[in-house]
Amino acid sequence: MDNGRFIQVILPLKLEWEPYYRLPEGMGVSVGERVGVVFAHRHYIAVVSGLDCHPTSSPDKILDIEGVETGLPPIGEREIAFWRQVANYYLCSVGEVYKAAYPSIAIRQEETDVRIRQQLEKRKERLLEKIGKAKFERTRQRYQAELEALENQRREERPPQVKSLSEAQQRALESIKDAFAKGKTVLLHGVTGSGKTEIYLNLAAQVLAEGKSVLFLVPEIALSRQLEERVSEALPEVMVYHSAESAVRRREVADRIREADACCVLGTRSALFLPHRNLGLIIVDEEHDRSYKQDSPAPRYNAREAAIMLAICQNARVLLGSATPSLESLYNADTGRFAKVELKERFYKGEEAELMIIDTAAERRKNGMAGSFSLKLLAEIHKTLEQGKQVALLRARRSYAPAIQCSECGKTIKCPHCNVSLSLHRNPERLVCHYCGHTQEYSGVCPDCGGELVPLGGGTQKIAEELQAIYPQARIARLDSDTPPKEEAAIIQSFAKAETDILIGTQMVTKGFDFSGLSLVAVLQADSILAQQDFRADERAIQLFEQFRGRSGRRGSGGLFVIQTREPGHHVFSRLKGEDDTAAILEERRTFGYPPYSRMIQLIFKDGSEKRIDYLSKELAEQLESSLEGVSVVGPYSPAVDRIADQYIRHIRIILPRDKRLSERKEMLVKTISIFEKEYKYPGHIAIDVDPV
Ligand SMILES: [Zn+2]
Ligand SMILES: [Zn+2]
């Protein structure tokens, strides 16, 4: 009896296997084509992953596919290979990667586009017919013009305009090319202002000229917008792409990649999952940046690592650039996996910003503080504004005040759904939870004792208000995640054009923006950045401070970098004074067996019941300890915020040695968790985060 032919497909689901379907008589498909299928009574568009399969289950129970989605462009085999690498490394299903790469809204858009394109083709055919039949020259010409207008939707091409490089940049470029020729990934460690971007653009132009494509990754959307102008000046055809783009835009970019021989995409991490082909180079700018890591949902990937996987699938080269490289990349350079190229000379010949650390506790004792500001910092701001220069201030907390406390009984007001303090916001005045979005009215009266509530500390909103009161004439702007995304670009642009005097914001103000008039940058309450309960806190703080310092005095004269802190003796500050202690930090990591000397996997439990989460997380930790040898299991423990949106949170950290048995152990880990989930009927509560940041 002929049971027909069977295929395997990838479904956009968290599914450990790739289910079988039957091909109806006379129907042919190839790997990568998309087919409509029914799975668990729901309709999906799946990707064909295997042909002529021999199903293990009874063939009678296997469903027919519903049909081939001939209108949707097939997925390339290299693309699927990339998904498999990501899934394998980040311990998720290949279906979850497919879902990230092709969100259903984008697929619907693809279907619409196909219809539009078919209509367009028909119109062209009709016009051609009419041209053939036209009796008068004038009529023929009219149809001809219409046809040309239809076909003329491509942009004009123009030659690249790459700036010439300094001697130091030229040397770095040659070293990069040498390392590429040896097949190495390159870490470009260039001090701020050393002109890394020009090197990127030069390399990109060469790759494009050789007929290959370039993917240029940046950590933030706002950054991609700022870079767009510079990149499109230098390169003939640049497409900007990030996850906030519409499905229509995604289609445009995907189509262009499929059609063009060579193109350049500038985007954030999600641009990795475009249907790349013919890639020659991937640039990862600010490679240390945390925004490259996707925390949720799966795949919980880091774009820096995923870029290397994509490059392997595409036979492309990878260039990682940073002024403060991640320890992971420095380690990879030390062990010879990467080649390191250094660029120590500042291109714009500006001096590095001078450092001034202000001890706020000492100043307070001497009456040297006015609200959030030390008088010393105010004097510097005054001087800067008088010179017609600009100021940027970093405060790591948005809102008016990050906490509220009763002046009588000492109670702090917490979110009813999360274990965190509510923040006070003004205009309009309300209390907001920064974790779940809960909002409530602010009465100023303690719900327990009726005492008066007082704001604790100052967030960006309060700092802007204080400063406006001191400098009523100054043009002050604020940039944090309360800023509507549409206004972000305008605020940055106005500061770049020196139409704003002072910019106050959270971490967003430290990113790679290039402001020529900015000569004073200052961190307020730096202690909130230092006081993180994590072994990476120092590394992160240093990167943030160095990045922010680099924003001032980029062109011409060196600027001033002020830090206000209660802990002026903190060792992070000695690094800023020029003592390079990377070796010491790495040594410490080695001693404690932390990454990059090991691999870390974090299990994140979420559950509405505290009793159940505590019991089951402990149970799994014990099982892991006995089933995985040679690894250390830490926890379960409660993270700093252990309840969000009515879900309790517990973590288990697993530290695995970086040896040949790594992937075997990772596999074992997934298996243990999967058996555990079945045994305790506990699916959907445990997330696996590989290389958490
Ligand atoms: Zn009270
Ligand atoms: Zn909340």
mmCIF file with all atom_site columns, N, CA, C and O in Angstrom, residues 290-309:
data_model
loop_
_atom_site.group_PDB
_atom_site.id
_atom_site.type_symbol
_atom_site.label_atom_id
_atom_site.label_alt_id
_atom_site.label_comp_id
_atom_site.label_asym_id
_atom_site.label_entity_id
_atom_site.label_seq_id
_atom_site.pdbx_PDB_ins_code
_atom_site.Cartn_x
_atom_site.Cartn_y
_atom_site.Cartn_z
_atom_site.occupancy
_atom_site.B_iso_or_equiv
_atom_site.pdbx_formal_charge
_atom_site.auth_seq_id
_atom_site.auth_comp_id
_atom_site.auth_asym_id
_atom_site.auth_atom_id
_atom_site.pdbx_PDB_model_num
ATOM 1  N N  . ARG A 1 290 ? 24.632 46.048 26.077 1.00 0.00 ? 290 ARG A N  1
ATOM 2  C CA . ARG A 1 290 ? 23.637 45.109 26.607 1.00 0.00 ? 290 ARG A CA 1
ATOM 3  C C  . ARG A 1 290 ? 22.413 44.978 25.710 1.00 0.00 ? 290 ARG A C  1
ATOM 4  O O  . ARG A 1 290 ? 21.710 43.985 25.747 1.00 0.00 ? 290 ARG A O  1
ATOM 5  N N  . SER A 1 291 ? 22.107 46.032 24.944 1.00 0.00 ? 291 SER A N  1
ATOM 6  C CA . SER A 1 291 ? 20.909 45.991 24.104 1.00 0.00 ? 291 SER A CA 1
ATOM 7  C C  . SER A 1 291 ? 20.994 44.918 23.029 1.00 0.00 ? 291 SER A C  1
ATOM 8  O O  . SER A 1 291 ? 19.993 44.610 22.405 1.00 0.00 ? 291 SER A O  1
ATOM 9  N N  . TYR A 1 292 ? 22.176 44.372 22.802 1.00 0.00 ? 292 TYR A N  1
ATOM 10 C CA . TYR A 1 292 ? 22.286 43.302 21.810 1.00 0.00 ? 292 TYR A CA 1
ATOM 11 C C  . TYR A 1 292 ? 21.660 42.007 22.299 1.00 0.00 ? 292 TYR A C  1
ATOM 12 O O  . TYR A 1 292 ? 21.446 41.087 21.539 1.00 0.00 ? 292 TYR A O  1
ATOM 13 N N  . LYS A 1 293 ? 21.403 41.946 23.594 1.00 0.00 ? 293 LYS A N  1
ATOM 14 C CA . LYS A 1 293 ? 20.867 40.705 24.144 1.00 0.00 ? 293 LYS A CA 1
ATOM 15 C C  . LYS A 1 293 ? 19.349 40.776 24.193 1.00 0.00 ? 293 LYS A C  1
ATOM 16 O O  . LYS A 1 293 ? 18.773 41.738 24.693 1.00 0.00 ? 293 LYS A O  1
ATOM 17 N N  . GLN A 1 294 ? 18.706 39.768 23.638 1.00 0.00 ? 294 GLN A N  1
ATOM 18 C CA . GLN A 1 294 ? 17.247 39.677 23.756 1.00 0.00 ? 294 GLN A CA 1
ATOM 19 C C  . GLN A 1 294 ? 16.933 38.883 25.013 1.00 0.00 ? 294 GLN A C  1
ATOM 20 O O  . GLN A 1 294 ? 17.310 37.728 25.133 1.00 0.00 ? 294 GLN A O  1
ATOM 21 N N  . ASP A 1 295 ? 16.221 39.522 25.955 1.00 0.00 ? 295 ASP A N  1
ATOM 22 C CA . ASP A 1 295 ? 15.920 38.844 27.205 1.00 0.00 ? 295 ASP A CA 1
ATOM 23 C C  . ASP A 1 295 ? 14.696 37.951 27.085 1.00 0.00 ? 295 ASP A C  1
ATOM 24 O O  . ASP A 1 295 ? 14.621 36.883 27.666 1.00 0.00 ? 295 ASP A O  1
ATOM 25 N N  . SER A 1 296 ? 13.705 38.425 26.348 1.00 0.00 ? 296 SER A N  1
ATOM 26 C CA . SER A 1 296 ? 12.471 37.673 26.231 1.00 0.00 ? 296 SER A CA 1
ATOM 27 C C  . SER A 1 296 ? 11.713 38.138 25.000 1.00 0.00 ? 296 SER A C  1
ATOM 28 O O  . SER A 1 296 ? 11.775 39.316 24.669 1.00 0.00 ? 296 SER A O  1
ATOM 29 N N  . PRO A 1 297 ? 10.978 37.313 24.280 1.00 0.00 ? 297 PRO A N  1
ATOM 30 C CA . PRO A 1 297 ? 10.893 35.858 24.448 1.00 0.00 ? 297 PRO A CA 1
ATOM 31 C C  . PRO A 1 297 ? 12.075 35.155 23.792 1.00 0.00 ? 297 PRO A C  1
ATOM 32 O O  . PRO A 1 297 ? 12.992 35.814 23.313 1.00 0.00 ? 297 PRO A O  1
ATOM 33 N N  . ALA A 1 298 ? 12.009 33.793 23.780 1.00 0.00 ? 298 ALA A N  1
ATOM 34 C CA . ALA A 1 298 ? 13.029 33.020 23.065 1.00 0.00 ? 298 ALA A CA 1
ATOM 35 C C  . ALA A 1 298 ? 12.950 33.354 21.582 1.00 0.00 ? 298 ALA A C  1
ATOM 36 O O  . ALA A 1 298 ? 11.867 33.683 21.103 1.00 0.00 ? 298 ALA A O  1
ATOM 37 N N  . PRO A 1 299 ? 14.016 33.296 20.847 1.00 0.00 ? 299 PRO A N  1
ATOM 38 C CA . PRO A 1 299 ? 15.385 32.981 21.259 1.00 0.00 ? 299 PRO A CA 1
ATOM 39 C C  . PRO A 1 299 ? 16.018 34.118 22.070 1.00 0.00 ? 299 PRO A C  1
ATOM 40 O O  . PRO A 1 299 ? 16.017 35.257 21.640 1.00 0.00 ? 299 PRO A O  1
ATOM 41 N N  . ARG A 1 300 ? 16.571 33.764 23.254 1.00 0.00 ? 300 ARG A N  1
ATOM 42 C CA . ARG A 1 300 ? 17.222 34.763 24.104 1.00 0.00 ? 300 ARG A CA 1
ATOM 43 C C  . ARG A 1 300 ? 18.675 34.872 23.659 1.00 0.00 ? 300 ARG A C  1
ATOM 44 O O  . ARG A 1 300 ? 19.573 34.390 24.333 1.00 0.00 ? 300 ARG A O  1
ATOM 45 N N  . TYR A 1 301 ? 18.866 35.502 22.507 1.00 0.00 ? 301 TYR A N  1
ATOM 46 C CA . TYR A 1 301 ? 20.180 35.481 21.885 1.00 0.00 ? 301 TYR A CA 1
ATOM 47 C C  . TYR A 1 301 ? 20.931 36.780 22.115 1.00 0.00 ? 301 TYR A C  1
ATOM 48 O O  . TYR A 1 301 ? 20.345 37.812 22.438 1.00 0.00 ? 301 TYR A O  1
ATOM 49 N N  . ASN A 1 302 ? 22.242 36.713 21.951 1.00 0.00 ? 302 ASN A N  1
ATOM 50 C CA . ASN A 1 302 ? 23.053 37.916 21.949 1.00 0.00 ? 302 ASN A CA 1
ATOM 51 C C  . ASN A 1 302 ? 23.498 38.133 20.506 1.00 0.00 ? 302 ASN A C  1
ATOM 52 O O  . ASN A 1 302 ? 24.086 37.246 19.895 1.00 0.00 ? 302 ASN A O  1
ATOM 53 N N  . ALA A 1 303 ? 23.184 39.304 19.970 1.00 0.00 ? 303 ALA A N  1
ATOM 54 C CA . ALA A 1 303 ? 23.447 39.556 18.553 1.00 0.00 ? 303 ALA A CA 1
ATOM 55 C C  . ALA A 1 303 ? 24.925 39.426 18.217 1.00 0.00 ? 303 ALA A C  1
ATOM 56 O O  . ALA A 1 303 ? 25.279 39.087 17.095 1.00 0.00 ? 303 ALA A O  1
ATOM 57 N N  . ARG A 1 304 ? 25.800 39.673 19.206 1.00 0.00 ? 304 ARG A N  1
ATOM 58 C CA . ARG A 1 304 ? 27.231 39.551 18.937 1.00 0.00 ? 304 ARG A CA 1
ATOM 59 C C  . ARG A 1 304 ? 27.588 38.102 18.601 1.00 0.00 ? 304 ARG A C  1
ATOM 60 O O  . ARG A 1 304 ? 28.295 37.830 17.631 1.00 0.00 ? 304 ARG A O  1
ATOM 61 N N  . GLU A 1 305 ? 27.091 37.163 19.395 1.00 0.00 ? 305 GLU A N  1
ATOM 62 C CA . GLU A 1 305 ? 27.363 35.753 19.140 1.00 0.00 ? 305 GLU A CA 1
ATOM 63 C C  . GLU A 1 305 ? 26.604 35.271 17.910 1.00 0.00 ? 305 GLU A C  1
ATOM 64 O O  . GLU A 1 305 ? 27.139 34.532 17.084 1.00 0.00 ? 305 GLU A O  1
ATOM 65 N N  . ALA A 1 306 ? 25.337 35.696 17.794 1.00 0.00 ? 306 ALA A N  1
ATOM 66 C CA . ALA A 1 306 ? 24.512 35.242 16.672 1.00 0.00 ? 306 ALA A CA 1
ATOM 67 C C  . ALA A 1 306 ? 25.091 35.747 15.349 1.00 0.00 ? 306 ALA A C  1
ATOM 68 O O  . ALA A 1 306 ? 24.988 35.073 14.325 1.00 0.00 ? 306 ALA A O  1
ATOM 69 N N  . ALA A 1 307 ? 25.718 36.924 15.359 1.00 0.00 ? 307 ALA A N  1
ATOM 70 C CA . ALA A 1 307 ? 26.329 37.462 14.139 1.00 0.00 ? 307 ALA A CA 1
ATOM 71 C C  . ALA A 1 307 ? 27.441 36.532 13.658 1.00 0.00 ? 307 ALA A C  1
ATOM 72 O O  . ALA A 1 307 ? 27.608 36.313 12.458 1.00 0.00 ? 307 ALA A O  1
ATOM 73 N N  . ILE A 1 308 ? 28.169 35.963 14.625 1.00 0.00 ? 308 ILE A N  1
ATOM 74 C CA . ILE A 1 308 ? 29.250 35.048 14.254 1.00 0.00 ? 308 ILE A CA 1
ATOM 75 C C  . ILE A 1 308 ? 28.663 33.762 13.649 1.00 0.00 ? 308 ILE A C  1
ATOM 76 O O  . ILE A 1 308 ? 29.177 33.224 12.677 1.00 0.00 ? 308 ILE A O  1
ATOM 77 N N  . MET A 1 309 ? 27.537 33.315 14.218 1.00 0.00 ? 309 MET A N  1
ATOM 78 C CA . MET A 1 309 ? 26.874 32.122 13.663 1.00 0.00 ? 309 MET A CA 1
ATOM 79 C C  . MET A 1 309 ? 26.371 32.406 12.246 1.00 0.00 ? 309 MET A C  1
ATOM 80 O O  . MET A 1 309 ? 26.518 31.579 11.347 1.00 0.00 ? 309 MET A O  1
#
